[in-house]
Amino acid sequence: KNFIITDIKTIFPCIDYTKELFTEISNKKKNKNEREKTVSYDSDDIKILKILSENFRTSKIEIAHRLKISREMITYKIKRLLSSAILAKLQATVNPFTLGFEAYFLRLKLSKPTQRTRIIHFLASTLRCNTILCCEGSGDLITFVHFKSHTEFRQFESRLLHIFREAIHEYSFEFVKIQHKLDWFPSL
């Protein structure tokens, strides 16, 4: 999977992971003193977001029919929601458990925060993570990692600790038994 680093210190999966993307977003981070823009939205925008969060494949025609507004207006609103980053992207969610993968919750506390970007790049390059969170508190980095076998997991753990033994103060892996799908939408 691939990642975008955001200004709120969170990393989200995306389709295209490239050095240029990290560079572009890193350049944005240099302008930390700039205030975040407030994006306006209306009740139709919220309805569109709810529909797409339930099923991202819902057609613009279906959305227009349900909201009783034109398909052109739906197209305009979706483009605006995407360009303003209210709507991050439209994508399918894959359930790794049904594909036979084991999942682990990994928490890393760093002794060398300067190594954070290198660790993020390492985790992204393993193609075992779909989300990485940069946090404050008991863990500096938190992620879910997926493996086909316990042996593969142990190899990953060994490689991570070998490469970053100086940078990791403490770590923990928690075996994930099941992941529940929640249909959650923020109250706005």
Short mmCIF file of C-alpha atoms in Angstrom, two decimals:
data_model
loop_
_atom_site.label_atom_id
_atom_site.label_comp_id
_atom_site.label_asym_id
_atom_site.label_seq_id
_atom_site.Cartn_x
_atom_site.Cartn_y
_atom_site.Cartn_z
CA LYS A 1 0.00 0.00 0.00
CA ASN A 2 0.99 3.61 -0.31
CA PHE A 3 0.95 6.68 1.90
CA ILE A 4 0.43 10.44 2.04
CA ILE A 5 1.88 12.42 4.96
CA THR A 6 -0.53 15.12 6.07
CA ASP A 7 -0.04 18.26 8.13
CA ILE A 8 -1.89 16.71 11.07
CA LYS A 9 0.87 14.12 11.49
CA THR A 10 -1.23 11.26 10.14
CA ILE A 11 -0.49 9.03 7.21
CA PHE A 12 -3.31 7.71 5.08
CA PRO A 13 -3.22 5.10 2.34
CA CYS A 14 -3.45 6.27 -1.25
CA ILE A 15 -3.02 4.81 -4.70
CA ASP A 16 0.27 6.38 -5.84
CA TYR A 17 3.28 6.31 -3.50
CA THR A 18 6.19 8.23 -5.00
CA LYS A 19 9.17 10.26 -3.80
CA GLU A 20 7.64 13.24 -5.56
CA LEU A 21 4.53 12.90 -3.39
CA PHE A 22 6.58 12.88 -0.18
CA THR A 23 8.60 15.85 -1.47
CA GLU A 24 5.47 17.79 -2.42
CA ILE A 25 3.87 17.20 0.96
CA SER A 26 7.14 17.85 2.82
CA ASN A 27 7.28 21.22 1.07
CA LYS A 28 3.77 21.93 2.33
CA LYS A 29 4.92 21.12 5.86
CA LYS A 30 7.57 23.86 5.60
CA ASN A 31 4.73 26.38 5.57
CA LYS A 32 3.50 25.34 9.03
CA ASN A 33 2.81 28.94 10.01
CA GLU A 34 0.07 29.20 7.39
CA ARG A 35 -3.40 28.74 8.82
CA GLU A 36 -5.44 25.87 7.47
CA LYS A 37 -8.18 27.00 5.11
CA THR A 38 -11.73 26.46 6.25
CA VAL A 39 -13.72 24.75 3.54
CA SER A 40 -17.42 25.46 3.26
CA TYR A 41 -19.95 22.73 2.57
CA ASP A 42 -23.71 22.45 2.50
CA SER A 43 -26.26 19.77 3.37
CA ASP A 44 -26.09 18.27 -0.15
CA ASP A 45 -22.31 17.91 0.22
CA ILE A 46 -22.86 16.02 3.48
CA LYS A 47 -25.47 13.78 1.84
CA ILE A 48 -23.05 13.04 -1.04
CA LEU A 49 -20.28 12.18 1.45
CA LYS A 50 -22.60 9.85 3.37
CA ILE A 51 -23.72 8.08 0.19
CA LEU A 52 -20.14 7.63 -1.03
CA SER A 53 -18.92 6.47 2.40
CA GLU A 54 -21.57 3.73 2.29
CA ASN A 55 -20.73 2.71 -1.29
CA PHE A 56 -18.03 4.55 -3.24
CA ARG A 57 -19.29 2.96 -6.47
CA THR A 58 -22.65 4.73 -6.34
CA SER A 59 -23.06 6.44 -9.71
CA LYS A 60 -23.47 10.19 -10.08
CA ILE A 61 -26.83 9.51 -11.74
CA GLU A 62 -28.00 7.52 -8.69
CA ILE A 63 -26.78 10.22 -6.30
CA ALA A 64 -28.49 12.92 -8.39
CA HIS A 65 -31.74 10.91 -8.35
CA ARG A 66 -31.60 10.37 -4.58
CA LEU A 67 -30.84 14.06 -3.86
CA LYS A 68 -33.13 15.39 -6.59
CA ILE A 69 -30.44 17.62 -8.13
CA SER A 70 -28.73 17.50 -11.53
CA ARG A 71 -25.93 15.08 -12.42
CA GLU A 72 -23.84 18.10 -13.44
CA MET A 73 -24.25 19.58 -9.95
CA ILE A 74 -23.22 16.24 -8.42
CA THR A 75 -20.12 16.18 -10.65
CA TYR A 76 -19.27 19.76 -9.65
CA LYS A 77 -19.75 19.01 -5.93
CA ILE A 78 -17.66 15.81 -6.01
CA LYS A 79 -14.82 17.60 -7.83
CA ARG A 80 -14.96 20.41 -5.26
CA LEU A 81 -14.97 17.94 -2.36
CA LEU A 82 -11.94 16.18 -3.86
CA SER A 83 -10.01 19.38 -4.62
CA SER A 84 -10.66 20.75 -1.12
CA ALA A 85 -9.53 17.42 0.43
CA ILE A 86 -12.80 16.92 2.31
CA LEU A 87 -13.17 13.81 0.18
CA ALA A 88 -9.74 12.16 0.16
CA LYS A 89 -10.41 9.56 -2.52
CA LEU A 90 -12.80 6.92 -3.71
CA GLN A 91 -11.49 3.40 -3.15
CA ALA A 92 -12.44 -0.12 -2.22
CA THR A 93 -11.52 -1.44 1.21
CA VAL A 94 -9.91 -4.89 1.14
CA ASN A 95 -10.38 -7.27 4.06
CA PRO A 96 -6.95 -8.97 4.52
CA PHE A 97 -8.42 -11.62 6.86
CA THR A 98 -10.52 -13.13 4.07
CA LEU A 99 -7.35 -13.37 1.96
CA GLY A 100 -5.68 -15.47 4.66
CA PHE A 101 -3.50 -12.78 6.22
CA GLU A 102 -2.76 -12.38 9.92
CA ALA A 103 -2.87 -8.82 11.24
CA TYR A 104 -0.77 -7.19 13.94
CA PHE A 105 -1.08 -3.81 15.60
CA LEU A 106 2.43 -2.34 15.86
CA ARG A 107 3.30 0.49 18.27
CA LEU A 108 6.74 2.11 18.08
CA LYS A 109 8.19 4.56 20.60
CA LEU A 110 11.23 6.22 19.06
CA SER A 111 14.46 7.12 20.82
CA LYS A 112 15.54 9.04 17.70
CA PRO A 113 12.55 10.93 16.28
CA THR A 114 14.84 12.12 13.47
CA GLN A 115 14.54 8.57 12.08
CA ARG A 116 10.74 8.78 11.81
CA THR A 117 10.73 9.42 8.05
CA ARG A 118 13.17 6.55 7.40
CA ILE A 119 11.02 4.18 9.45
CA ILE A 120 7.89 5.34 7.60
CA HIS A 121 9.60 4.74 4.25
CA PHE A 122 10.72 1.29 5.45
CA LEU A 123 7.21 0.35 6.59
CA ALA A 124 5.73 1.62 3.30
CA SER A 125 8.31 -0.29 1.25
CA THR A 126 7.43 -3.62 2.90
CA LEU A 127 3.93 -3.44 1.38
CA ARG A 128 2.59 -4.87 4.64
CA CYS A 129 0.90 -1.73 6.01
CA ASN A 130 -2.19 0.05 4.82
CA THR A 131 -2.20 2.87 7.38
CA ILE A 132 0.48 4.49 9.53
CA LEU A 133 -0.38 7.01 12.24
CA CYS A 134 2.13 9.50 13.66
CA CYS A 135 1.05 10.09 17.24
CA GLU A 136 1.87 11.78 20.49
CA GLY A 137 1.65 9.71 23.65
CA SER A 138 2.62 6.09 24.28
CA GLY A 139 3.52 5.46 20.63
CA ASP A 140 5.17 7.74 18.09
CA LEU A 141 4.16 5.50 15.19
CA ILE A 142 1.22 3.11 15.08
CA THR A 143 0.35 0.84 12.19
CA PHE A 144 -1.40 -2.34 11.19
CA VAL A 145 0.82 -4.89 9.45
CA HIS A 146 -0.40 -7.98 7.59
CA PHE A 147 1.40 -11.29 6.97
CA LYS A 148 0.62 -14.62 5.36
CA SER A 149 2.29 -16.57 8.19
CA HIS A 150 3.78 -16.23 11.65
CA THR A 151 7.21 -16.95 10.12
CA GLU A 152 6.83 -14.01 7.75
CA PHE A 153 5.83 -11.83 10.73
CA ARG A 154 8.96 -12.89 12.71
CA GLN A 155 11.19 -12.12 9.71
CA PHE A 156 9.65 -8.65 9.45
CA GLU A 157 10.11 -8.04 13.20
CA SER A 158 13.74 -9.15 13.04
CA ARG A 159 14.49 -6.94 10.01
CA LEU A 160 12.77 -3.89 11.56
CA LEU A 161 14.73 -4.23 14.81
CA HIS A 162 18.01 -4.93 13.02
CA ILE A 163 17.78 -1.85 10.80
CA PHE A 164 16.36 0.54 13.42
CA ARG A 165 17.69 -0.85 16.72
CA GLU A 166 19.21 2.56 17.61
CA ALA A 167 16.05 4.50 16.68
CA ILE A 168 13.40 2.40 18.46
CA HIS A 169 13.14 2.90 22.22
CA GLU A 170 10.35 0.35 22.68
CA TYR A 171 7.82 -1.47 20.56
CA SER A 172 4.91 -3.86 20.83
CA PHE A 173 2.96 -6.08 18.46
CA GLU A 174 -0.61 -7.07 19.25
CA PHE A 175 -2.19 -9.93 17.32
CA VAL A 176 -5.51 -8.83 15.80
CA LYS A 177 -8.14 -11.58 15.93
CA ILE A 178 -10.92 -9.82 14.02
CA GLN A 179 -11.61 -6.43 12.51
CA HIS A 180 -15.16 -5.10 12.70
CA LYS A 181 -16.45 -2.92 9.88
CA LEU A 182 -18.21 0.10 11.29
CA ASP A 183 -20.37 2.33 9.13
CA TRP A 184 -19.28 5.56 10.77
CA PHE A 185 -19.75 9.05 9.49
CA PRO A 186 -18.75 12.15 11.52
CA SER A 187 -21.48 14.34 12.97
CA LEU A 188 -21.21 17.69 11.27
#
